Amino acid sequence: ALGCTDTRTDTVHVFDPPQVGIGAQDVCFGQPVQFLDQTQTAALNPVVQWAWDFGDGGTDTVQDPLHTFAAAGAYTVSLIATTLHCSGSGTQNVLVEAPPVAAFSPDVVLGCTPLDVNFTNTSTGAVSYSWDFGDGSTSSQTTPSHSFVNNGTADSTFTVTLVASTLFGCSDTTVMSITVTPRAVAQFSHNATPGCAPLDVDFTNLSTGAG
């Protein structure tokens, strides 16, 4: 009634919701995915809680989780980031690529030197191949042929390795052995001396590499 007044002021902070970002790389099946929280928010309104959903039934609540998917495929991963005052959400697609299957068959696995071998590549899901024939020779052909040489006096076994890779870089490896026997060398000795017929002579077979 007397016209007395009073005034009070206060500051009210209005925060924007966090801009949720997810960092992740596509991987080959079996490899873990490192997820990074890339959420942007005001300094006075930090993220204090994370709720990850990996799209395969798995979840996590740490800031930067590591997750391994149980099957190959495309997954939509979501993150709900909660700050002191509000929350926001975001998604990221992650591809878990199926691995190739490396497989091959040689037309012969045992023989005399030089042994010519033709390889049939039966790999699936691959676009490039790396062969190691176990003797210092390599090839990137799909279905190579190779000649194995054994200059020794005993059997030699060569381990042939095939690495089959996808365009993304996922790979699978398989190995097979090729055995090469040495070259046969004919040799003998005898005890013959000049004499009249009938002449008895003893022969000793000194050949090597013969079956």
JSON list of C-alpha atoms in Angstrom, two decimals:
[
{"chain": "A", "resi": 1, "resn": "ALA", "atom": "CA", "xyz": [0.00, 0.00, 0.00]},
{"chain": "A", "resi": 2, "resn": "LEU", "atom": "CA", "xyz": [2.91, 2.31, 0.63]},
{"chain": "A", "resi": 3, "resn": "GLY", "atom": "CA", "xyz": [4.50, 1.48, -2.76]},
{"chain": "A", "resi": 4, "resn": "CYS", "atom": "CA", "xyz": [7.53, -0.41, -1.41]},
{"chain": "A", "resi": 5, "resn": "THR", "atom": "CA", "xyz": [9.25, -2.68, -3.97]},
{"chain": "A", "resi": 6, "resn": "ASP", "atom": "CA", "xyz": [12.11, -5.12, -4.15]},
{"chain": "A", "resi": 7, "resn": "THR", "atom": "CA", "xyz": [13.91, -6.71, -7.08]},
{"chain": "A", "resi": 8, "resn": "ARG", "atom": "CA", "xyz": [15.83, -9.95, -7.36]},
{"chain": "A", "resi": 9, "resn": "THR", "atom": "CA", "xyz": [17.70, -11.30, -10.35]},
{"chain": "A", "resi": 10, "resn": "ASP", "atom": "CA", "xyz": [19.09, -14.74, -11.04]},
{"chain": "A", "resi": 11, "resn": "THR", "atom": "CA", "xyz": [20.87, -16.46, -13.89]},
{"chain": "A", "resi": 12, "resn": "VAL", "atom": "CA", "xyz": [19.30, -19.42, -15.64]},
{"chain": "A", "resi": 13, "resn": "HIS", "atom": "CA", "xyz": [21.49, -21.59, -17.87]},
{"chain": "A", "resi": 14, "resn": "VAL", "atom": "CA", "xyz": [19.77, -23.13, -20.86]},
{"chain": "A", "resi": 15, "resn": "PHE", "atom": "CA", "xyz": [21.94, -25.86, -22.34]},
{"chain": "A", "resi": 16, "resn": "ASP", "atom": "CA", "xyz": [21.69, -27.32, -25.79]},
{"chain": "A", "resi": 17, "resn": "PRO", "atom": "CA", "xyz": [21.44, -31.12, -25.80]},
{"chain": "A", "resi": 18, "resn": "PRO", "atom": "CA", "xyz": [24.74, -32.86, -26.51]},
{"chain": "A", "resi": 19, "resn": "GLN", "atom": "CA", "xyz": [25.65, -33.47, -30.14]},
{"chain": "A", "resi": 20, "resn": "VAL", "atom": "CA", "xyz": [26.36, -37.17, -30.02]},
{"chain": "A", "resi": 21, "resn": "GLY", "atom": "CA", "xyz": [29.10, -38.53, -32.27]},
{"chain": "A", "resi": 22, "resn": "ILE", "atom": "CA", "xyz": [30.48, -42.05, -32.57]},
{"chain": "A", "resi": 23, "resn": "GLY", "atom": "CA", "xyz": [33.90, -43.01, -33.91]},
{"chain": "A", "resi": 24, "resn": "ALA", "atom": "CA", "xyz": [34.32, -46.56, -35.23]},
{"chain": "A", "resi": 25, "resn": "GLN", "atom": "CA", "xyz": [35.99, -48.47, -38.07]},
{"chain": "A", "resi": 26, "resn": "ASP", "atom": "CA", "xyz": [34.71, -51.37, -40.15]},
{"chain": "A", "resi": 27, "resn": "VAL", "atom": "CA", "xyz": [36.51, -54.62, -39.28]},
{"chain": "A", "resi": 28, "resn": "CYS", "atom": "CA", "xyz": [37.01, -58.20, -40.36]},
{"chain": "A", "resi": 29, "resn": "PHE", "atom": "CA", "xyz": [35.02, -60.82, -38.50]},
{"chain": "A", "resi": 30, "resn": "GLY", "atom": "CA", "xyz": [36.72, -61.83, -35.27]},
{"chain": "A", "resi": 31, "resn": "GLN", "atom": "CA", "xyz": [38.39, -58.47, -34.72]},
{"chain": "A", "resi": 32, "resn": "PRO", "atom": "CA", "xyz": [37.18, -56.18, -31.91]},
{"chain": "A", "resi": 33, "resn": "VAL", "atom": "CA", "xyz": [35.78, -52.74, -32.73]},
{"chain": "A", "resi": 34, "resn": "GLN", "atom": "CA", "xyz": [37.06, -49.78, -30.72]},
{"chain": "A", "resi": 35, "resn": "PHE", "atom": "CA", "xyz": [34.21, -47.29, -30.26]},
{"chain": "A", "resi": 36, "resn": "LEU", "atom": "CA", "xyz": [35.02, -43.68, -29.41]},
{"chain": "A", "resi": 37, "resn": "ASP", "atom": "CA", "xyz": [32.62, -41.22, -27.83]},
{"chain": "A", "resi": 38, "resn": "GLN", "atom": "CA", "xyz": [32.92, -38.05, -29.93]},
{"chain": "A", "resi": 39, "resn": "THR", "atom": "CA", "xyz": [30.06, -36.19, -28.29]},
{"chain": "A", "resi": 40, "resn": "GLN", "atom": "CA", "xyz": [30.25, -32.39, -28.25]},
{"chain": "A", "resi": 41, "resn": "THR", "atom": "CA", "xyz": [28.73, -30.46, -25.37]},
{"chain": "A", "resi": 42, "resn": "ALA", "atom": "CA", "xyz": [29.21, -27.31, -23.31]},
{"chain": "A", "resi": 43, "resn": "ALA", "atom": "CA", "xyz": [32.03, -27.26, -20.76]},
{"chain": "A", "resi": 44, "resn": "LEU", "atom": "CA", "xyz": [29.54, -26.59, -17.95]},
{"chain": "A", "resi": 45, "resn": "ASN", "atom": "CA", "xyz": [27.40, -29.54, -19.06]},
{"chain": "A", "resi": 46, "resn": "PRO", "atom": "CA", "xyz": [29.74, -32.54, -19.43]},
{"chain": "A", "resi": 47, "resn": "VAL", "atom": "CA", "xyz": [28.64, -36.04, -20.32]},
{"chain": "A", "resi": 48, "resn": "VAL", "atom": "CA", "xyz": [28.39, -38.16, -17.18]},
{"chain": "A", "resi": 49, "resn": "GLN", "atom": "CA", "xyz": [26.66, -41.28, -18.47]},
{"chain": "A", "resi": 50, "resn": "TRP", "atom": "CA", "xyz": [26.89, -43.41, -21.62]},
{"chain": "A", "resi": 51, "resn": "ALA", "atom": "CA", "xyz": [24.46, -46.05, -22.84]},
{"chain": "A", "resi": 52, "resn": "TRP", "atom": "CA", "xyz": [25.72, -48.06, -25.82]},
{"chain": "A", "resi": 53, "resn": "ASP", "atom": "CA", "xyz": [23.63, -50.49, -27.85]},
{"chain": "A", "resi": 54, "resn": "PHE", "atom": "CA", "xyz": [25.68, -52.43, -30.39]},
{"chain": "A", "resi": 55, "resn": "GLY", "atom": "CA", "xyz": [22.74, -53.74, -32.40]},
{"chain": "A", "resi": 56, "resn": "ASP", "atom": "CA", "xyz": [23.55, -57.38, -31.68]},
{"chain": "A", "resi": 57, "resn": "GLY", "atom": "CA", "xyz": [22.07, -57.60, -28.20]},
{"chain": "A", "resi": 58, "resn": "GLY", "atom": "CA", "xyz": [25.22, -56.30, -26.54]},
{"chain": "A", "resi": 59, "resn": "THR", "atom": "CA", "xyz": [25.38, -53.13, -24.45]},
{"chain": "A", "resi": 60, "resn": "ASP", "atom": "CA", "xyz": [27.94, -51.17, -22.44]},
{"chain": "A", "resi": 61, "resn": "THR", "atom": "CA", "xyz": [28.14, -48.11, -20.20]},
{"chain": "A", "resi": 62, "resn": "VAL", "atom": "CA", "xyz": [31.79, -47.07, -20.46]},
{"chain": "A", "resi": 63, "resn": "GLN", "atom": "CA", "xyz": [32.80, -44.03, -22.48]},
{"chain": "A", "resi": 64, "resn": "ASP", "atom": "CA", "xyz": [34.93, -45.78, -25.13]},
{"chain": "A", "resi": 65, "resn": "PRO", "atom": "CA", "xyz": [34.00, -49.47, -25.24]},
{"chain": "A", "resi": 66, "resn": "LEU", "atom": "CA", "xyz": [35.69, -52.31, -27.09]},
{"chain": "A", "resi": 67, "resn": "HIS", "atom": "CA", "xyz": [33.22, -54.77, -28.61]},
{"chain": "A", "resi": 68, "resn": "THR", "atom": "CA", "xyz": [33.54, -57.98, -30.62]},
{"chain": "A", "resi": 69, "resn": "PHE", "atom": "CA", "xyz": [30.57, -58.99, -32.77]},
{"chain": "A", "resi": 70, "resn": "ALA", "atom": "CA", "xyz": [29.61, -62.66, -32.76]},
{"chain": "A", "resi": 71, "resn": "ALA", "atom": "CA", "xyz": [28.70, -62.75, -36.46]},
{"chain": "A", "resi": 72, "resn": "ALA", "atom": "CA", "xyz": [29.54, -60.95, -39.67]},
{"chain": "A", "resi": 73, "resn": "GLY", "atom": "CA", "xyz": [27.06, -58.37, -40.93]},
{"chain": "A", "resi": 74, "resn": "ALA", "atom": "CA", "xyz": [26.04, -54.71, -40.87]},
{"chain": "A", "resi": 75, "resn": "TYR", "atom": "CA", "xyz": [25.17, -53.28, -37.47]},
{"chain": "A", "resi": 76, "resn": "THR", "atom": "CA", "xyz": [23.62, -49.98, -36.39]},
{"chain": "A", "resi": 77, "resn": "VAL", "atom": "CA", "xyz": [25.24, -48.92, -33.13]},
{"chain": "A", "resi": 78, "resn": "SER", "atom": "CA", "xyz": [23.53, -46.31, -30.96]},
{"chain": "A", "resi": 79, "resn": "LEU", "atom": "CA", "xyz": [24.75, -44.16, -28.10]},
{"chain": "A", "resi": 80, "resn": "ILE", "atom": "CA", "xyz": [22.70, -42.17, -25.60]},
{"chain": "A", "resi": 81, "resn": "ALA", "atom": "CA", "xyz": [24.91, -39.59, -23.90]},
{"chain": "A", "resi": 82, "resn": "THR", "atom": "CA", "xyz": [23.54, -38.02, -20.73]},
{"chain": "A", "resi": 83, "resn": "THR", "atom": "CA", "xyz": [24.95, -34.78, -19.36]},
{"chain": "A", "resi": 84, "resn": "LEU", "atom": "CA", "xyz": [24.34, -33.10, -16.03]},
{"chain": "A", "resi": 85, "resn": "HIS", "atom": "CA", "xyz": [21.17, -31.54, -17.37]},
{"chain": "A", "resi": 86, "resn": "CYS", "atom": "CA", "xyz": [20.02, -33.25, -20.59]},
{"chain": "A", "resi": 87, "resn": "SER", "atom": "CA", "xyz": [20.72, -36.05, -23.04]},
{"chain": "A", "resi": 88, "resn": "GLY", "atom": "CA", "xyz": [21.13, -36.77, -26.73]},
{"chain": "A", "resi": 89, "resn": "SER", "atom": "CA", "xyz": [21.49, -39.77, -28.99]},
{"chain": "A", "resi": 90, "resn": "GLY", "atom": "CA", "xyz": [23.29, -40.78, -32.17]},
{"chain": "A", "resi": 91, "resn": "THR", "atom": "CA", "xyz": [23.94, -43.81, -34.36]},
{"chain": "A", "resi": 92, "resn": "GLN", "atom": "CA", "xyz": [26.79, -45.20, -36.44]},
{"chain": "A", "resi": 93, "resn": "ASN", "atom": "CA", "xyz": [26.77, -48.04, -38.97]},
{"chain": "A", "resi": 94, "resn": "VAL", "atom": "CA", "xyz": [29.53, -50.63, -38.61]},
{"chain": "A", "resi": 95, "resn": "LEU", "atom": "CA", "xyz": [30.33, -53.37, -41.12]},
{"chain": "A", "resi": 96, "resn": "VAL", "atom": "CA", "xyz": [31.80, -56.63, -39.86]},
{"chain": "A", "resi": 97, "resn": "GLU", "atom": "CA", "xyz": [33.02, -58.32, -43.03]},
{"chain": "A", "resi": 98, "resn": "ALA", "atom": "CA", "xyz": [32.81, -62.08, -43.40]},
{"chain": "A", "resi": 99, "resn": "PRO", "atom": "CA", "xyz": [36.21, -63.72, -43.84]},
{"chain": "A", "resi": 100, "resn": "PRO", "atom": "CA", "xyz": [37.17, -65.53, -47.03]},
{"chain": "A", "resi": 101, "resn": "VAL", "atom": "CA", "xyz": [37.91, -69.24, -47.01]},
{"chain": "A", "resi": 102, "resn": "ALA", "atom": "CA", "xyz": [41.30, -70.19, -48.44]},
{"chain": "A", "resi": 103, "resn": "ALA", "atom": "CA", "xyz": [41.44, -73.61, -50.12]},
{"chain": "A", "resi": 104, "resn": "PHE", "atom": "CA", "xyz": [43.35, -75.27, -52.93]},
{"chain": "A", "resi": 105, "resn": "SER", "atom": "CA", "xyz": [44.25, -78.68, -54.31]},
{"chain": "A", "resi": 106, "resn": "PRO", "atom": "CA", "xyz": [47.37, -79.76, -56.24]},
{"chain": "A", "resi": 107, "resn": "ASP", "atom": "CA", "xyz": [47.16, -82.32, -59.03]},
{"chain": "A", "resi": 108, "resn": "VAL", "atom": "CA", "xyz": [50.08, -84.22, -57.49]},
{"chain": "A", "resi": 109, "resn": "VAL", "atom": "CA", "xyz": [51.63, -84.20, -54.00]},
{"chain": "A", "resi": 110, "resn": "LEU", "atom": "CA", "xyz": [54.48, -86.70, -54.46]},
{"chain": "A", "resi": 111, "resn": "GLY", "atom": "CA", "xyz": [56.89, -87.27, -57.33]},
{"chain": "A", "resi": 112, "resn": "CYS", "atom": "CA", "xyz": [60.40, -87.18, -58.73]},
{"chain": "A", "resi": 113, "resn": "THR", "atom": "CA", "xyz": [62.35, -84.01, -59.30]},
{"chain": "A", "resi": 114, "resn": "PRO", "atom": "CA", "xyz": [61.65, -81.82, -61.18]},
{"chain": "A", "resi": 115, "resn": "LEU", "atom": "CA", "xyz": [58.01, -82.12, -60.11]},
{"chain": "A", "resi": 116, "resn": "ASP", "atom": "CA", "xyz": [55.56, -79.95, -62.06]},
{"chain": "A", "resi": 117, "resn": "VAL", "atom": "CA", "xyz": [52.45, -79.19, -60.00]},
{"chain": "A", "resi": 118, "resn": "ASN", "atom": "CA", "xyz": [49.24, -77.50, -61.14]},
{"chain": "A", "resi": 119, "resn": "PHE", "atom": "CA", "xyz": [47.21, -75.90, -58.35]},
{"chain": "A", "resi": 120, "resn": "THR", "atom": "CA", "xyz": [43.42, -75.55, -58.41]},
{"chain": "A", "resi": 121, "resn": "ASN", "atom": "CA", "xyz": [42.23, -72.63, -56.29]},
{"chain": "A", "resi": 122, "resn": "THR", "atom": "CA", "xyz": [38.91, -73.41, -54.58]},
{"chain": "A", "resi": 123, "resn": "SER", "atom": "CA", "xyz": [38.88, -70.40, -52.24]},
{"chain": "A", "resi": 124, "resn": "THR", "atom": "CA", "xyz": [35.63, -68.50, -51.70]},
{"chain": "A", "resi": 125, "resn": "GLY", "atom": "CA", "xyz": [34.93, -64.85, -50.88]},
{"chain": "A", "resi": 126, "resn": "ALA", "atom": "CA", "xyz": [38.38, -63.61, -51.93]},
{"chain": "A", "resi": 127, "resn": "VAL", "atom": "CA", "xyz": [39.58, -61.24, -54.67]},
{"chain": "A", "resi": 128, "resn": "SER", "atom": "CA", "xyz": [43.37, -61.58, -54.37]},
{"chain": "A", "resi": 129, "resn": "TYR", "atom": "CA", "xyz": [45.78, -64.38, -53.62]},
{"chain": "A", "resi": 130, "resn": "SER", "atom": "CA", "xyz": [49.33, -64.74, -52.35]},
{"chain": "A", "resi": 131, "resn": "TRP", "atom": "CA", "xyz": [51.16, -68.03, -52.87]},
{"chain": "A", "resi": 132, "resn": "ASP", "atom": "CA", "xyz": [54.40, -69.13, -51.19]},
{"chain": "A", "resi": 133, "resn": "PHE", "atom": "CA", "xyz": [55.74, -72.41, -52.56]},
{"chain": "A", "resi": 134, "resn": "GLY", "atom": "CA", "xyz": [58.20, -73.00, -49.73]},
{"chain": "A", "resi": 135, "resn": "ASP", "atom": "CA", "xyz": [61.30, -72.83, -51.94]},
{"chain": "A", "resi": 136, "resn": "GLY", "atom": "CA", "xyz": [61.69, -69.07, -52.16]},
{"chain": "A", "resi": 137, "resn": "SER", "atom": "CA", "xyz": [59.23, -68.70, -55.03]},
{"chain": "A", "resi": 138, "resn": "THR", "atom": "CA", "xyz": [55.92, -66.84, -54.82]},
{"chain": "A", "resi": 139, "resn": "SER", "atom": "CA", "xyz": [52.96, -66.01, -57.04]},
{"chain": "A", "resi": 140, "resn": "SER", "atom": "CA", "xyz": [49.88, -63.79, -57.06]},
{"chain": "A", "resi": 141, "resn": "GLN", "atom": "CA", "xyz": [48.07, -65.76, -59.76]},
{"chain": "A", "resi": 142, "resn": "THR", "atom": "CA", "xyz": [44.70, -67.28, -59.02]},
{"chain": "A", "resi": 143, "resn": "THR", "atom": "CA", "xyz": [45.62, -70.78, -60.24]},
{"chain": "A", "resi": 144, "resn": "PRO", "atom": "CA", "xyz": [49.40, -71.04, -60.62]},
{"chain": "A", "resi": 145, "resn": "SER", "atom": "CA", "xyz": [51.66, -73.88, -61.68]},
{"chain": "A", "resi": 146, "resn": "HIS", "atom": "CA", "xyz": [55.07, -74.49, -60.17]},
{"chain": "A", "resi": 147, "resn": "SER", "atom": "CA", "xyz": [58.06, -76.77, -60.69]},
{"chain": "A", "resi": 148, "resn": "PHE", "atom": "CA", "xyz": [59.67, -78.11, -57.52]},
{"chain": "A", "resi": 149, "resn": "VAL", "atom": "CA", "xyz": [63.33, -79.15, -57.69]},
{"chain": "A", "resi": 150, "resn": "ASN", "atom": "CA", "xyz": [65.22, -81.42, -55.30]},
{"chain": "A", "resi": 151, "resn": "ASN", "atom": "CA", "xyz": [68.99, -81.41, -55.82]},
{"chain": "A", "resi": 152, "resn": "GLY", "atom": "CA", "xyz": [69.71, -83.44, -52.71]},
{"chain": "A", "resi": 153, "resn": "THR", "atom": "CA", "xyz": [69.95, -87.14, -52.02]},
{"chain": "A", "resi": 154, "resn": "ALA", "atom": "CA", "xyz": [66.93, -87.41, -49.71]},
{"chain": "A", "resi": 155, "resn": "ASP", "atom": "CA", "xyz": [63.27, -86.55, -50.09]},
{"chain": "A", "resi": 156, "resn": "SER", "atom": "CA", "xyz": [62.42, -82.84, -49.74]},
{"chain": "A", "resi": 157, "resn": "THR", "atom": "CA", "xyz": [59.07, -81.60, -48.45]},
{"chain": "A", "resi": 158, "resn": "PHE", "atom": "CA", "xyz": [57.88, -78.14, -49.49]},
{"chain": "A", "resi": 159, "resn": "THR", "atom": "CA", "xyz": [55.14, -76.35, -47.54]},
{"chain": "A", "resi": 160, "resn": "VAL", "atom": "CA", "xyz": [52.86, -74.45, -49.92]},
{"chain": "A", "resi": 161, "resn": "THR", "atom": "CA", "xyz": [50.99, -71.55, -48.32]},
{"chain": "A", "resi": 162, "resn": "LEU", "atom": "CA", "xyz": [47.99, -69.72, -49.81]},
{"chain": "A", "resi": 163, "resn": "VAL", "atom": "CA", "xyz": [46.68, -66.46, -48.34]},
{"chain": "A", "resi": 164, "resn": "ALA", "atom": "CA", "xyz": [43.29, -65.46, -49.76]},
{"chain": "A", "resi": 165, "resn": "SER", "atom": "CA", "xyz": [42.21, -61.83, -49.16]},
{"chain": "A", "resi": 166, "resn": "THR", "atom": "CA", "xyz": [39.07, -59.75, -49.64]},
{"chain": "A", "resi": 167, "resn": "LEU", "atom": "CA", "xyz": [38.93, -56.24, -51.07]},
{"chain": "A", "resi": 168, "resn": "PHE", "atom": "CA", "xyz": [38.61, -54.89, -47.53]},
{"chain": "A", "resi": 169, "resn": "GLY", "atom": "CA", "xyz": [41.74, -56.77, -46.43]},
{"chain": "A", "resi": 170, "resn": "CYS", "atom": "CA", "xyz": [40.28, -59.68, -44.51]},
{"chain": "A", "resi": 171, "resn": "SER", "atom": "CA", "xyz": [42.27, -62.86, -45.12]},
{"chain": "A", "resi": 172, "resn": "ASP", "atom": "CA", "xyz": [42.46, -66.58, -44.52]},
{"chain": "A", "resi": 173, "resn": "THR", "atom": "CA", "xyz": [45.45, -68.92, -44.80]},
{"chain": "A", "resi": 174, "resn": "THR", "atom": "CA", "xyz": [45.82, -72.58, -45.67]},
{"chain": "A", "resi": 175, "resn": "VAL", "atom": "CA", "xyz": [48.87, -74.81, -46.20]},
{"chain": "A", "resi": 176, "resn": "MET", "atom": "CA", "xyz": [49.68, -78.12, -47.89]},
{"chain": "A", "resi": 177, "resn": "SER", "atom": "CA", "xyz": [52.85, -80.19, -48.29]},
{"chain": "A", "resi": 178, "resn": "ILE", "atom": "CA", "xyz": [54.47, -81.34, -51.54]},
{"chain": "A", "resi": 179, "resn": "THR", "atom": "CA", "xyz": [57.14, -84.08, -51.34]},
{"chain": "A", "resi": 180, "resn": "VAL", "atom": "CA", "xyz": [59.79, -84.30, -54.06]},
{"chain": "A", "resi": 181, "resn": "THR", "atom": "CA", "xyz": [62.09, -87.29, -54.33]},
{"chain": "A", "resi": 182, "resn": "PRO", "atom": "CA", "xyz": [65.67, -86.84, -55.61]},
{"chain": "A", "resi": 183, "resn": "ARG", "atom": "CA", "xyz": [66.78, -87.68, -59.11]},
{"chain": "A", "resi": 184, "resn": "ALA", "atom": "CA", "xyz": [67.71, -91.35, -59.60]},
{"chain": "A", "resi": 185, "resn": "VAL", "atom": "CA", "xyz": [71.43, -91.93, -60.28]},
{"chain": "A", "resi": 186, "resn": "ALA", "atom": "CA", "xyz": [72.43, -95.30, -61.76]},
{"chain": "A", "resi": 187, "resn": "GLN", "atom": "CA", "xyz": [75.73, -96.64, -60.43]},
{"chain": "A", "resi": 188, "resn": "PHE", "atom": "CA", "xyz": [77.22, -100.06, -59.78]},
{"chain": "A", "resi": 189, "resn": "SER", "atom": "CA", "xyz": [80.51, -101.82, -59.09]},
{"chain": "A", "resi": 190, "resn": "HIS", "atom": "CA", "xyz": [81.81, -105.30, -59.98]},
{"chain": "A", "resi": 191, "resn": "ASN", "atom": "CA", "xyz": [84.68, -107.62, -59.23]},
{"chain": "A", "resi": 192, "resn": "ALA", "atom": "CA", "xyz": [85.27, -108.80, -62.79]},
{"chain": "A", "resi": 193, "resn": "THR", "atom": "CA", "xyz": [88.81, -109.79, -63.81]},
{"chain": "A", "resi": 194, "resn": "PRO", "atom": "CA", "xyz": [89.94, -111.11, -67.14]},
{"chain": "A", "resi": 195, "resn": "GLY", "atom": "CA", "xyz": [89.30, -114.83, -67.42]},
{"chain": "A", "resi": 196, "resn": "CYS", "atom": "CA", "xyz": [87.87, -117.64, -69.45]},
{"chain": "A", "resi": 197, "resn": "ALA", "atom": "CA", "xyz": [84.20, -118.35, -69.97]},
{"chain": "A", "resi": 198, "resn": "PRO", "atom": "CA", "xyz": [82.10, -119.04, -68.11]},
{"chain": "A", "resi": 199, "resn": "LEU", "atom": "CA", "xyz": [83.19, -116.07, -65.99]},
{"chain": "A", "resi": 200, "resn": "ASP", "atom": "CA", "xyz": [81.47, -115.43, -62.67]},
{"chain": "A", "resi": 201, "resn": "VAL", "atom": "CA", "xyz": [81.14, -111.73, -61.82]},
{"chain": "A", "resi": 202, "resn": "ASP", "atom": "CA", "xyz": [79.57, -110.17, -58.72]},
{"chain": "A", "resi": 203, "resn": "PHE", "atom": "CA", "xyz": [77.75, -106.85, -59.26]},
{"chain": "A", "resi": 204, "resn": "THR", "atom": "CA", "xyz": [76.92, -104.34, -56.47]},
{"chain": "A", "resi": 205, "resn": "ASN", "atom": "CA", "xyz": [74.14, -101.84, -57.12]},
{"chain": "A", "resi": 206, "resn": "LEU", "atom": "CA", "xyz": [75.25, -98.38, -55.94]},
{"chain": "A", "resi": 207, "resn": "SER", "atom": "CA", "xyz": [72.34, -96.48, -57.49]},
{"chain": "A", "resi": 208, "resn": "THR", "atom": "CA", "xyz": [70.65, -93.71, -55.48]},
{"chain": "A", "resi": 209, "resn": "GLY", "atom": "CA", "xyz": [67.18, -92.24, -55.65]},
{"chain": "A", "resi": 210, "resn": "ALA", "atom": "CA", "xyz": [65.59, -95.35, -57.18]},
{"chain": "A", "resi": 211, "resn": "GLY", "atom": "CA", "xyz": [62.56, -97.05, -55.74]}
]
